[in-house]
mmCIF file of C-alpha atoms in Angstrom:
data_model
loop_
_atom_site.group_PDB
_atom_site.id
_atom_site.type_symbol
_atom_site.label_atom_id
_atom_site.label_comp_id
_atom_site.label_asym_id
_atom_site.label_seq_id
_atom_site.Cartn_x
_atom_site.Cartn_y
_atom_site.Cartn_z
ATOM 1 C CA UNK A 911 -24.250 29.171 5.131
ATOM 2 C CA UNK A 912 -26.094 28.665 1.635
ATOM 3 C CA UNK A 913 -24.561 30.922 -0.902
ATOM 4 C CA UNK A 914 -25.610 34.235 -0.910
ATOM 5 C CA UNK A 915 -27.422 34.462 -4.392
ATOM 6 C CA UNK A 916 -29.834 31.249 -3.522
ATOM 7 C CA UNK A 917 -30.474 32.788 -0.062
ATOM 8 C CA UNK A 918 -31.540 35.682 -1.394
ATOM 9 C CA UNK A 919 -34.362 34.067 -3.716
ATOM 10 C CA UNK A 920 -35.308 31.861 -1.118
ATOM 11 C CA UNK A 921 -36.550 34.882 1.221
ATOM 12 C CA UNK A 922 -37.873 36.857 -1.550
ATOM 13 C CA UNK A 923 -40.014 33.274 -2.464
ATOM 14 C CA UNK A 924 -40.910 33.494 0.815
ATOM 15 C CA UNK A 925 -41.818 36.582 1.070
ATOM 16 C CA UNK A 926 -43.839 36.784 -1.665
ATOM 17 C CA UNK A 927 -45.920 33.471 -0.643
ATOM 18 C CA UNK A 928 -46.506 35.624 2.363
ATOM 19 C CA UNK A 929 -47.805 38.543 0.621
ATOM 20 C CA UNK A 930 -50.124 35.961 -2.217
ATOM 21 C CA UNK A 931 -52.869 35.473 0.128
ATOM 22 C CA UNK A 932 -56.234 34.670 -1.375
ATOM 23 C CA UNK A 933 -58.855 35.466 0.927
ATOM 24 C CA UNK A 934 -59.781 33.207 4.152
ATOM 25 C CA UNK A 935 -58.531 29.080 3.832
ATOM 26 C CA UNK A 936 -61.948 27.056 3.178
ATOM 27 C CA UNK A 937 -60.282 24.200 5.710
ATOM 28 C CA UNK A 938 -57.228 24.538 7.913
ATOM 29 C CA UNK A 939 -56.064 21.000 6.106
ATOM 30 C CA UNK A 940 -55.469 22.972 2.597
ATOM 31 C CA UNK A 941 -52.355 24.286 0.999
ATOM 32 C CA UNK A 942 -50.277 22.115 3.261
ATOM 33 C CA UNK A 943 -48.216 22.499 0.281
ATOM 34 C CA UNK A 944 -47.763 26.155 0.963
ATOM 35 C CA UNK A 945 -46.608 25.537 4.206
ATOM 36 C CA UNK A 946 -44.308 23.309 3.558
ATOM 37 C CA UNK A 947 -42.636 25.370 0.729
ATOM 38 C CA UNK A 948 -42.327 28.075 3.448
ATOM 39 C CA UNK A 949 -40.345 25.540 5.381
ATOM 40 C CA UNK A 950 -38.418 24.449 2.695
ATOM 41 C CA UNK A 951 -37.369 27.487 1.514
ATOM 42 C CA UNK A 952 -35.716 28.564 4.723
ATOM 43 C CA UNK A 953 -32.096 29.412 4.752
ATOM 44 C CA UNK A 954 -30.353 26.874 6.432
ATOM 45 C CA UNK A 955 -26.892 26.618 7.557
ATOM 46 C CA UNK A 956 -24.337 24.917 4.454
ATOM 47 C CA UNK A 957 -27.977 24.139 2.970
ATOM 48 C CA UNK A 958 -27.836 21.054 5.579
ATOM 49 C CA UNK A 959 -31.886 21.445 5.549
ATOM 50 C CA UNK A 960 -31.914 19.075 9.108
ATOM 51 C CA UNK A 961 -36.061 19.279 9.387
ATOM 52 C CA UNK A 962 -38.386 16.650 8.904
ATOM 53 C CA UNK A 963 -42.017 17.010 9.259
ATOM 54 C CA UNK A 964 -44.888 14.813 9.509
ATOM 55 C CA UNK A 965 -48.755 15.700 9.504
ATOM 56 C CA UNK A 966 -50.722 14.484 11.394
ATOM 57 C CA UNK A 967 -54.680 14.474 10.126
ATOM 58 C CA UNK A 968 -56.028 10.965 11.936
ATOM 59 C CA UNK A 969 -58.113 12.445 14.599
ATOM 60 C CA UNK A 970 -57.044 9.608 17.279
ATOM 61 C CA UNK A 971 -53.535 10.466 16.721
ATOM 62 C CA UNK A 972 -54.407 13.838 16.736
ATOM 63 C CA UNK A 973 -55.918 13.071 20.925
ATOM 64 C CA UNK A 974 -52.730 11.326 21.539
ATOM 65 C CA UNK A 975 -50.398 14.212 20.065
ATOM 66 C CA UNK A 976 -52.896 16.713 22.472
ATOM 67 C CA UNK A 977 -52.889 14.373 25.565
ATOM 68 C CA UNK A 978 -48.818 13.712 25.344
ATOM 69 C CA UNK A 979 -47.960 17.384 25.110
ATOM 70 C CA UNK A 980 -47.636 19.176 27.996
ATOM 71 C CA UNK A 981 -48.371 22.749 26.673
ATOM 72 C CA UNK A 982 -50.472 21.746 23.995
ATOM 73 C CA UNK A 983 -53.803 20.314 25.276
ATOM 74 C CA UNK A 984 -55.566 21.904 22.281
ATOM 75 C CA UNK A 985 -54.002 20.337 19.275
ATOM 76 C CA UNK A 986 -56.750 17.295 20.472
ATOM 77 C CA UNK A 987 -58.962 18.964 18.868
ATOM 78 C CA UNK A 988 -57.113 20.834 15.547
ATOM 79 C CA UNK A 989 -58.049 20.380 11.936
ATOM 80 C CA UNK A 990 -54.317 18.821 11.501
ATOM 81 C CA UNK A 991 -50.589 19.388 12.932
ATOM 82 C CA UNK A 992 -47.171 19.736 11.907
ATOM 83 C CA UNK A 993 -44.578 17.800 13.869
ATOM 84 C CA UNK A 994 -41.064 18.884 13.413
ATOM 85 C CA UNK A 995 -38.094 16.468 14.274
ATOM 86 C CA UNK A 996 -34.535 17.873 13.430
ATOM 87 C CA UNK A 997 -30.948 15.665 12.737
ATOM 88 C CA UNK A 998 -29.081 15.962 15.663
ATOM 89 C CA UNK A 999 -26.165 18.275 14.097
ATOM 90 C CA UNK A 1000 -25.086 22.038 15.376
ATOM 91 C CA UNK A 1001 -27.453 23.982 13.568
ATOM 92 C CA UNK A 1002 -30.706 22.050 13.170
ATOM 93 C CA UNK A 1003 -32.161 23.694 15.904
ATOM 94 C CA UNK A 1004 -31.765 27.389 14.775
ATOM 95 C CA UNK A 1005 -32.681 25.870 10.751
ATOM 96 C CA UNK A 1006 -35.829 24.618 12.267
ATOM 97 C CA UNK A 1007 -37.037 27.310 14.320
ATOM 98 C CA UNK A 1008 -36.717 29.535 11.486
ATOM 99 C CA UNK A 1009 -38.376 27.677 9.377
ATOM 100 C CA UNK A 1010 -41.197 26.610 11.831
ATOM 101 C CA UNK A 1011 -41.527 30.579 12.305
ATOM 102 C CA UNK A 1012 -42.044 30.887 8.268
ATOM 103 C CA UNK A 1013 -44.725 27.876 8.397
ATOM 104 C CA UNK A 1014 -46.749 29.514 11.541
ATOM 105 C CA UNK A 1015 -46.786 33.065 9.236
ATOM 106 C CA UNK A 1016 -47.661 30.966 6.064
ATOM 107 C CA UNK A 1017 -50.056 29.348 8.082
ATOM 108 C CA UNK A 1018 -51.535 33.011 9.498
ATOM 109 C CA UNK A 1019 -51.241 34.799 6.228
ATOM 110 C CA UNK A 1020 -53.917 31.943 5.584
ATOM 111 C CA UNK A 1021 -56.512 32.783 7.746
ATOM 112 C CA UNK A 1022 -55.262 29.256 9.911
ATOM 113 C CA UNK A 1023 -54.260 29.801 13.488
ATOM 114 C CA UNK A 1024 -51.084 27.632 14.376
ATOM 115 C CA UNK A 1025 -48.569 27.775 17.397
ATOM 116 C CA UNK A 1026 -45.160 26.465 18.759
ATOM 117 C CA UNK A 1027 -46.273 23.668 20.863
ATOM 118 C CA UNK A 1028 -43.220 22.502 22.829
ATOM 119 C CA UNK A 1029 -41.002 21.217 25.160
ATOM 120 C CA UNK A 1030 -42.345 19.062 27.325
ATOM 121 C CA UNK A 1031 -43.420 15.304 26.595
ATOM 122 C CA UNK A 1032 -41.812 15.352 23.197
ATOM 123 C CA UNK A 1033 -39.709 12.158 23.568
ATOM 124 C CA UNK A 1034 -42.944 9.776 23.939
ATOM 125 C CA UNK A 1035 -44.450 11.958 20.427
ATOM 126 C CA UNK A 1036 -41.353 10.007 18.911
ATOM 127 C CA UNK A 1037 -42.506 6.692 19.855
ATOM 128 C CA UNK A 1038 -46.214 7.418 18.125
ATOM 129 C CA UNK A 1039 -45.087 8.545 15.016
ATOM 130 C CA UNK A 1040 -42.196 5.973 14.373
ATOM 131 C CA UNK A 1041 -39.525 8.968 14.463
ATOM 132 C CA UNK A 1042 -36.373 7.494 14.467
ATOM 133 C CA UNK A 1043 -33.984 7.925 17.535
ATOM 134 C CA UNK A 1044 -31.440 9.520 15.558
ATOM 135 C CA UNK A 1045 -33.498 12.595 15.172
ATOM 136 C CA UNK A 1046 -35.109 15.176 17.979
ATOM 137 C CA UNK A 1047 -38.698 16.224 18.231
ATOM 138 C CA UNK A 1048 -38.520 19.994 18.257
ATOM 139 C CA UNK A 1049 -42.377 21.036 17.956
ATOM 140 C CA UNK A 1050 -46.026 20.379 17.267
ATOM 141 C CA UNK A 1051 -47.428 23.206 15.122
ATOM 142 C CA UNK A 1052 -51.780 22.569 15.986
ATOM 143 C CA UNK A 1053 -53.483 24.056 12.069
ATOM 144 C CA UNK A 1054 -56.841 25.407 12.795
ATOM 145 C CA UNK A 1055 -59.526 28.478 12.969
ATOM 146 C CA UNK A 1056 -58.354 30.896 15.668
ATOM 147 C CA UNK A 1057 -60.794 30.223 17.955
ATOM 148 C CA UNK A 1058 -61.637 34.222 18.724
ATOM 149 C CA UNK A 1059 -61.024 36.927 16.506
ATOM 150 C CA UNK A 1060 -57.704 37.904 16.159
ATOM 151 C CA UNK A 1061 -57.711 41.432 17.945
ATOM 152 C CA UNK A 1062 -55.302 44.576 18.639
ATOM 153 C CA UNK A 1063 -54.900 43.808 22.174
ATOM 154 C CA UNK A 1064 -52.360 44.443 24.484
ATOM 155 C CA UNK A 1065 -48.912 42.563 23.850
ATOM 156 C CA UNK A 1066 -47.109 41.680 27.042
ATOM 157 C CA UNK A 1067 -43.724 42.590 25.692
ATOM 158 C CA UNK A 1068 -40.681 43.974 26.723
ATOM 159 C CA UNK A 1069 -40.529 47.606 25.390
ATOM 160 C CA UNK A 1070 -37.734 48.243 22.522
ATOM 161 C CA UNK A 1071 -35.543 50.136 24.774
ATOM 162 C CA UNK A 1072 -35.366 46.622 26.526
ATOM 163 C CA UNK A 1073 -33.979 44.400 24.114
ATOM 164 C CA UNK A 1074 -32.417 47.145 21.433
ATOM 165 C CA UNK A 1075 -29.203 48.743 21.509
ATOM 166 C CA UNK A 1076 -27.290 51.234 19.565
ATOM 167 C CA UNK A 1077 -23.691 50.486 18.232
ATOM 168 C CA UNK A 1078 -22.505 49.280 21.248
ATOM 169 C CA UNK A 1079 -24.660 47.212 24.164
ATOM 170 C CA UNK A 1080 -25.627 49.432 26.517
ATOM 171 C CA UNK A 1081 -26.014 52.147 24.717
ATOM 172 C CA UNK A 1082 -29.311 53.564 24.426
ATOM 173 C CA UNK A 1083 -31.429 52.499 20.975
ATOM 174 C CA UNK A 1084 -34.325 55.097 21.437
ATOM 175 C CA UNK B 1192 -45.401 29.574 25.777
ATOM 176 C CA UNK B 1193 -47.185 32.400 25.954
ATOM 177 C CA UNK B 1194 -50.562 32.361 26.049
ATOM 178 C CA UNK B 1195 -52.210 31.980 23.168
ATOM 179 C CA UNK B 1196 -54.806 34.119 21.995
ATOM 180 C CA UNK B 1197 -51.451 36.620 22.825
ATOM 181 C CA UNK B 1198 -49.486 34.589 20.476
ATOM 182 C CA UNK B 1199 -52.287 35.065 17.866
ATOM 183 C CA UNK B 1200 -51.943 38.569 17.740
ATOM 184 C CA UNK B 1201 -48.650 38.381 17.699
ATOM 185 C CA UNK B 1202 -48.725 36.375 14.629
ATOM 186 C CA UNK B 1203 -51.625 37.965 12.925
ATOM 187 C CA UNK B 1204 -49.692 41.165 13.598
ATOM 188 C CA UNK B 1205 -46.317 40.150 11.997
ATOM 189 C CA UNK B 1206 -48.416 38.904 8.567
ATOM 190 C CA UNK B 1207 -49.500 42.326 8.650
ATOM 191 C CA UNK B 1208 -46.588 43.987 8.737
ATOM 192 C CA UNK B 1209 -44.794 42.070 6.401
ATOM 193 C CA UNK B 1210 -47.771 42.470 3.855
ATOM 194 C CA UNK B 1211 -47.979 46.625 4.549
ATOM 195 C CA UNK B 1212 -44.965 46.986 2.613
ATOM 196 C CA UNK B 1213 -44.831 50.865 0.797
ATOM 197 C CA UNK B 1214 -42.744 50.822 -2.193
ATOM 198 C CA UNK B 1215 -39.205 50.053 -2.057
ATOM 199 C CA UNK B 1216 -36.790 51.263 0.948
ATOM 200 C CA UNK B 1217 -35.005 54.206 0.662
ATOM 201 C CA UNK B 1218 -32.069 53.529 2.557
ATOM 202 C CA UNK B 1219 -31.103 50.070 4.016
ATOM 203 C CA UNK B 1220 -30.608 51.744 7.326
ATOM 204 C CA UNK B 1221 -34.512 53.194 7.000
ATOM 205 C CA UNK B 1222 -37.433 51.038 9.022
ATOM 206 C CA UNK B 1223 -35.043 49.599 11.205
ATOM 207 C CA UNK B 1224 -38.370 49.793 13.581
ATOM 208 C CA UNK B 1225 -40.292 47.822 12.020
ATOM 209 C CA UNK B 1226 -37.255 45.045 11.531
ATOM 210 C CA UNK B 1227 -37.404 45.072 15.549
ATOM 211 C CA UNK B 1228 -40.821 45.473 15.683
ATOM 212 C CA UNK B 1229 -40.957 41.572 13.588
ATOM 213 C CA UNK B 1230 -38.787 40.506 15.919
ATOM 214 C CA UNK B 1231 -40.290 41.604 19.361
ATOM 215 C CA UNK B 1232 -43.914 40.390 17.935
ATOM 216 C CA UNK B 1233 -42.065 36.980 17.280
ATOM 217 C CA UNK B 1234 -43.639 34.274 19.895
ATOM 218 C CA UNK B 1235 -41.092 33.286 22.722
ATOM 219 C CA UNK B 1236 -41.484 30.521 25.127
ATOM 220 C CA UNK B 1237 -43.053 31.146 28.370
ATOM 221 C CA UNK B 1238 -42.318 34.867 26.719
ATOM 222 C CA UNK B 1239 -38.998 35.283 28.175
ATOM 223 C CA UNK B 1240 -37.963 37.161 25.055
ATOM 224 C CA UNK B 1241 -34.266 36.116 25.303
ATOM 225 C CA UNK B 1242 -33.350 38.262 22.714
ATOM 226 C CA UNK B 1243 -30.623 41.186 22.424
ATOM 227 C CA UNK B 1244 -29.926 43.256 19.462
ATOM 228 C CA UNK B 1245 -27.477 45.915 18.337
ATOM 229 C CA UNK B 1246 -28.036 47.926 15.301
ATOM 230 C CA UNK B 1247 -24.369 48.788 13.706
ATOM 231 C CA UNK B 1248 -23.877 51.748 11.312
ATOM 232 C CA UNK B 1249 -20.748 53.023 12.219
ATOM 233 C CA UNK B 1250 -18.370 51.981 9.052
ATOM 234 C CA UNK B 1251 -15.159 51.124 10.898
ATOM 235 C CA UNK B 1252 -17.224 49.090 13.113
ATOM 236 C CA UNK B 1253 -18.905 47.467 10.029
ATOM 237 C CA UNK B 1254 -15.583 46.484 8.720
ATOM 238 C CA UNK B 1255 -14.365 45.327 11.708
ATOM 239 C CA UNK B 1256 -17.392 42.792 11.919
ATOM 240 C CA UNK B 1257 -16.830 41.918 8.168
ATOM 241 C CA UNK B 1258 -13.293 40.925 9.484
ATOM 242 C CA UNK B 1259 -14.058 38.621 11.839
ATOM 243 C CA UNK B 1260 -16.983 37.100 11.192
ATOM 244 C CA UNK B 1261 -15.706 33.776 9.048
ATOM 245 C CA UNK B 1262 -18.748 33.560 6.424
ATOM 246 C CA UNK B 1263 -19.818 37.232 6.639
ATOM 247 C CA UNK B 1264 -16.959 39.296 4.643
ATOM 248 C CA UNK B 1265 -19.411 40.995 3.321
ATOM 249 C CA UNK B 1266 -20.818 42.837 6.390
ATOM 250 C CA UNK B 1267 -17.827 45.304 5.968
ATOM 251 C CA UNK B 1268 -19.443 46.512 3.069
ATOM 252 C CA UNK B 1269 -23.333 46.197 4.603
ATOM 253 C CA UNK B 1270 -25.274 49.348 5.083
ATOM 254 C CA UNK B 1271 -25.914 48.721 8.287
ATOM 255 C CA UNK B 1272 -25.880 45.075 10.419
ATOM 256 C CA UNK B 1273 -27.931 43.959 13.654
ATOM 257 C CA UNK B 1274 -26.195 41.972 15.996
ATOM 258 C CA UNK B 1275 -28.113 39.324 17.459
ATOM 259 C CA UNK B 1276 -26.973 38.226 21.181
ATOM 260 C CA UNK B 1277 -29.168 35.788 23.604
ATOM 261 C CA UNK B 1278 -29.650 34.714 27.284
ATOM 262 C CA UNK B 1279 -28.267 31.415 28.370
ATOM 263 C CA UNK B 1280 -31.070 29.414 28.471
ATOM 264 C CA UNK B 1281 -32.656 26.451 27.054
ATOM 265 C CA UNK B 1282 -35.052 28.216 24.567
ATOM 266 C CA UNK B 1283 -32.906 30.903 24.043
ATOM 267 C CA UNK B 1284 -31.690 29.869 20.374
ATOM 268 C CA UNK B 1285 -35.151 28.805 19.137
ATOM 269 C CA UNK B 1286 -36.944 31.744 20.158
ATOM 270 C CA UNK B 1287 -34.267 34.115 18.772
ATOM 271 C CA UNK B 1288 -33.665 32.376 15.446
ATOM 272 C CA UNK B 1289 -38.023 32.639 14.622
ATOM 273 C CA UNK B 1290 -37.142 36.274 16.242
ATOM 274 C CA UNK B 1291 -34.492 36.672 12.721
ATOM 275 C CA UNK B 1292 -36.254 34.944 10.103
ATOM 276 C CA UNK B 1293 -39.154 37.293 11.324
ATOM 277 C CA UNK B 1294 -36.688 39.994 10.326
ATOM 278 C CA UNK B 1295 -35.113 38.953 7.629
ATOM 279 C CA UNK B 1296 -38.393 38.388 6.253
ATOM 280 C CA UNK B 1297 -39.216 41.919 7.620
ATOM 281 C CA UNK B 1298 -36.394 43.483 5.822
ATOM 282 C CA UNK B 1299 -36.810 41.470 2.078
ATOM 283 C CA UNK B 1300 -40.311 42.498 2.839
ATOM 284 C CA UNK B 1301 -39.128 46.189 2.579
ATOM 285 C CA UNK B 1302 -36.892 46.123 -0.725
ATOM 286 C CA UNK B 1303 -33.634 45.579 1.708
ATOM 287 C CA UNK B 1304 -31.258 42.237 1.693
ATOM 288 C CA UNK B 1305 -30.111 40.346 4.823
ATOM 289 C CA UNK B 1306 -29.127 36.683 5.311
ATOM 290 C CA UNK B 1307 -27.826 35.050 8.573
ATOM 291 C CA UNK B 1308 -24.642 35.434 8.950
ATOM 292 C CA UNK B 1309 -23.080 32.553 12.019
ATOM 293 C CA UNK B 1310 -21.172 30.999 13.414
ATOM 294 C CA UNK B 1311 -17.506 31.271 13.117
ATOM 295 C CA UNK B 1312 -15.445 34.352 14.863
ATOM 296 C CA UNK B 1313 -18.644 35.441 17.090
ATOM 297 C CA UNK B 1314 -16.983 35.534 19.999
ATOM 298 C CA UNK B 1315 -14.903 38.472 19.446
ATOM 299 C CA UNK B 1316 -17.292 40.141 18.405
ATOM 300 C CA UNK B 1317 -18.681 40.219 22.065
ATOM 301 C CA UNK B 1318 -15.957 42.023 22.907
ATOM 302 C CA UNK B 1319 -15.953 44.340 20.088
ATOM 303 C CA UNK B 1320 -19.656 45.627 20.745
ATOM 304 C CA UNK B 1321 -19.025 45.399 24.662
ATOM 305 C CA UNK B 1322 -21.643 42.373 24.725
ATOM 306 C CA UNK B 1323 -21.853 40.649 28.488
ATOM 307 C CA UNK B 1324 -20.398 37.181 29.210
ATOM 308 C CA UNK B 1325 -23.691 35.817 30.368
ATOM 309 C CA UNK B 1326 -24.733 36.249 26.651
ATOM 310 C CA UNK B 1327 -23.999 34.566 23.691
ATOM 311 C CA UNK B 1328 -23.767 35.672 20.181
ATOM 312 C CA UNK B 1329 -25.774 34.086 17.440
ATOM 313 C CA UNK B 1330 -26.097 35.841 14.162
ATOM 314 C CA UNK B 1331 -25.191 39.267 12.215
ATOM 315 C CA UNK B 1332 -27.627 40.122 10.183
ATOM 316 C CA UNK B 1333 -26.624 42.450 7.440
ATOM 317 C CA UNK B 1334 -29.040 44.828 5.881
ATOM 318 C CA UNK B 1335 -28.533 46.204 2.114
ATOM 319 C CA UNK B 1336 -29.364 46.358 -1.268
ATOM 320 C CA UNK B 1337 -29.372 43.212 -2.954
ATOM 321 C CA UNK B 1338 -26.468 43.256 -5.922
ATOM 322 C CA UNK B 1339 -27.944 41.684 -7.849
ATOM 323 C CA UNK B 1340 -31.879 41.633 -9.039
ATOM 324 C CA UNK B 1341 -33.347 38.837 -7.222
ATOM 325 C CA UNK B 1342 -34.388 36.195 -9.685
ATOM 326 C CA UNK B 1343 -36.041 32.671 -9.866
ATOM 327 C CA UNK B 1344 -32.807 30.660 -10.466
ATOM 328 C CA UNK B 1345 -32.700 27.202 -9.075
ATOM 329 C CA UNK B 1346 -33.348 26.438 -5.745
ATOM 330 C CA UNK B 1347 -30.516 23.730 -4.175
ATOM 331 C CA UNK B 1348 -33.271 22.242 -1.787
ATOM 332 C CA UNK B 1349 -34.548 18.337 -0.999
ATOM 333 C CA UNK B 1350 -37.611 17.637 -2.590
ATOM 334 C CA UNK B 1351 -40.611 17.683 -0.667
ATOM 335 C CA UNK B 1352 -40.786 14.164 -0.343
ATOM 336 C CA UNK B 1353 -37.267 13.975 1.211
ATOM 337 C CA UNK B 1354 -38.354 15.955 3.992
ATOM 338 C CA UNK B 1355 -42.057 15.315 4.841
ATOM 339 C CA UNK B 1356 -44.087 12.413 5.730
ATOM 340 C CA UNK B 1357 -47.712 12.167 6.509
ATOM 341 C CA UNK B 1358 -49.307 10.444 9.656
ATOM 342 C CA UNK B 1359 -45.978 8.518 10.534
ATOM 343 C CA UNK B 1360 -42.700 9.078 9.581
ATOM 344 C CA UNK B 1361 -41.199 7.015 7.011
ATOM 345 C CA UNK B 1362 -44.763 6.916 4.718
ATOM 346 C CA UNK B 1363 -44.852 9.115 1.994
ATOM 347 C CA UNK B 1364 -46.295 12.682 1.922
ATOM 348 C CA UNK B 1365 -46.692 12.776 -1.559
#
């Protein structure tokens, strides 16, 4: 656990990197910097920190990233990608995916679409990018213009009731 | 994965809500919808939403989860806490730790406090909040006022350099 203090400012950093939006990104490749602070400044379990992350902009690499993943056709043809390797200790999975989840909504509160591109054909992304076997490729995160408009449509989720539960599982949240 | 223009939304929704804040919180134990809602939105892969939560407010039970939770003393004195349980599967952890930064975030976003609190002394508290076997617990997330004003002290973090890389690993980002 980091201490509680440091925590603290991290997510209220975060938060407000979130909330300083200015307008629409002019190219998906820009304020990589942001995104990466929104990484960084994840909590992280005894501050370990166990992500590393390399982007990818070379457009051949970029093909080979797309035709390797197995999910993941598209990021052949994004602006740039994020590829997230973690240390192979306890925690580095939950550390990463949390801070993967605050690039993707640094990346949105952008204007630049971005997804969790994973879990199949990861091993062979290590290979291509010289990741060292020591470490585990957790995701490709694609950066690019949403291809549609972004619209109110149906979610297929599970209602609250479903997954919510009050005092005691099993007992009835709504 | 879900599908994407799904996962879009999803994300384009979550930047929403965590930029529609209104004001400061009232009461920790206020909003708690729209701390769930951040979390159902989150993406999930192949959208099996592995996720379980419990919202605590009862203060004996509070206490008792500031007892045995190792790094977490101070959930006895939380407003309120949500208990974070997941499936058994091989996703489960990743999906449900973007589902808590998504409400942590969700929460700081509203004026309220709440770090991760893991992973020591989790498994009694299955029992205590009649959680299933086939689950495991992975967080309590404690929801409160921060003590003190959240400032911008030092942040113990790697450099950026330490932790990114561009085109292969190993070549500097910066």
């Amino acid at each position: 656990m980091p201490n509680r203090s440091s925590a603290a400012r991290d997510h209220a950093a975060l938060v407000n990197l979130l909330r300083s939006r200015a307008a629409v990104a002019t190219d998906p490749r820009e304020r990589a910097e942001r995104r990466f602070e929104a990484g960084r400044l994840t909590g992280s379990a005894k501050n370990l920190q166990p992500w590393h992350f390399v982007v990818v902009e070379d457009r051949v690499t970029l093909q080979k990233l797309g035709a390797l993943a197995r999910t993941g056709a598209h990021v052949a043809q994004a602006a740039a990608a994020v590829v997230v390797a973690v240390d192979k200790t306890p925690f580095a999975v939950s550390d990463a995916s949390r801070a993967i989840q605050s690039m993707l909504l640094a990346a949105w509160a952008d204007g630049v679409g971005s997804n969790w591109v994973g879990f199949g054909g990861l091993e062979e992304v290590k290979t291509l990018l010289g990741i060292p076997a020591k470490l585990d490729l957790l995701a490709i995160l694609p950066l690019g213009y949403p291809a549609r408009a972004v619209g109110r449509g149906k979610k297929d989720r599970k209602p609250i009731g479903a997954v919510a539960h009050r005092e005691r599982y099993g007992q009835p949240f709504e």
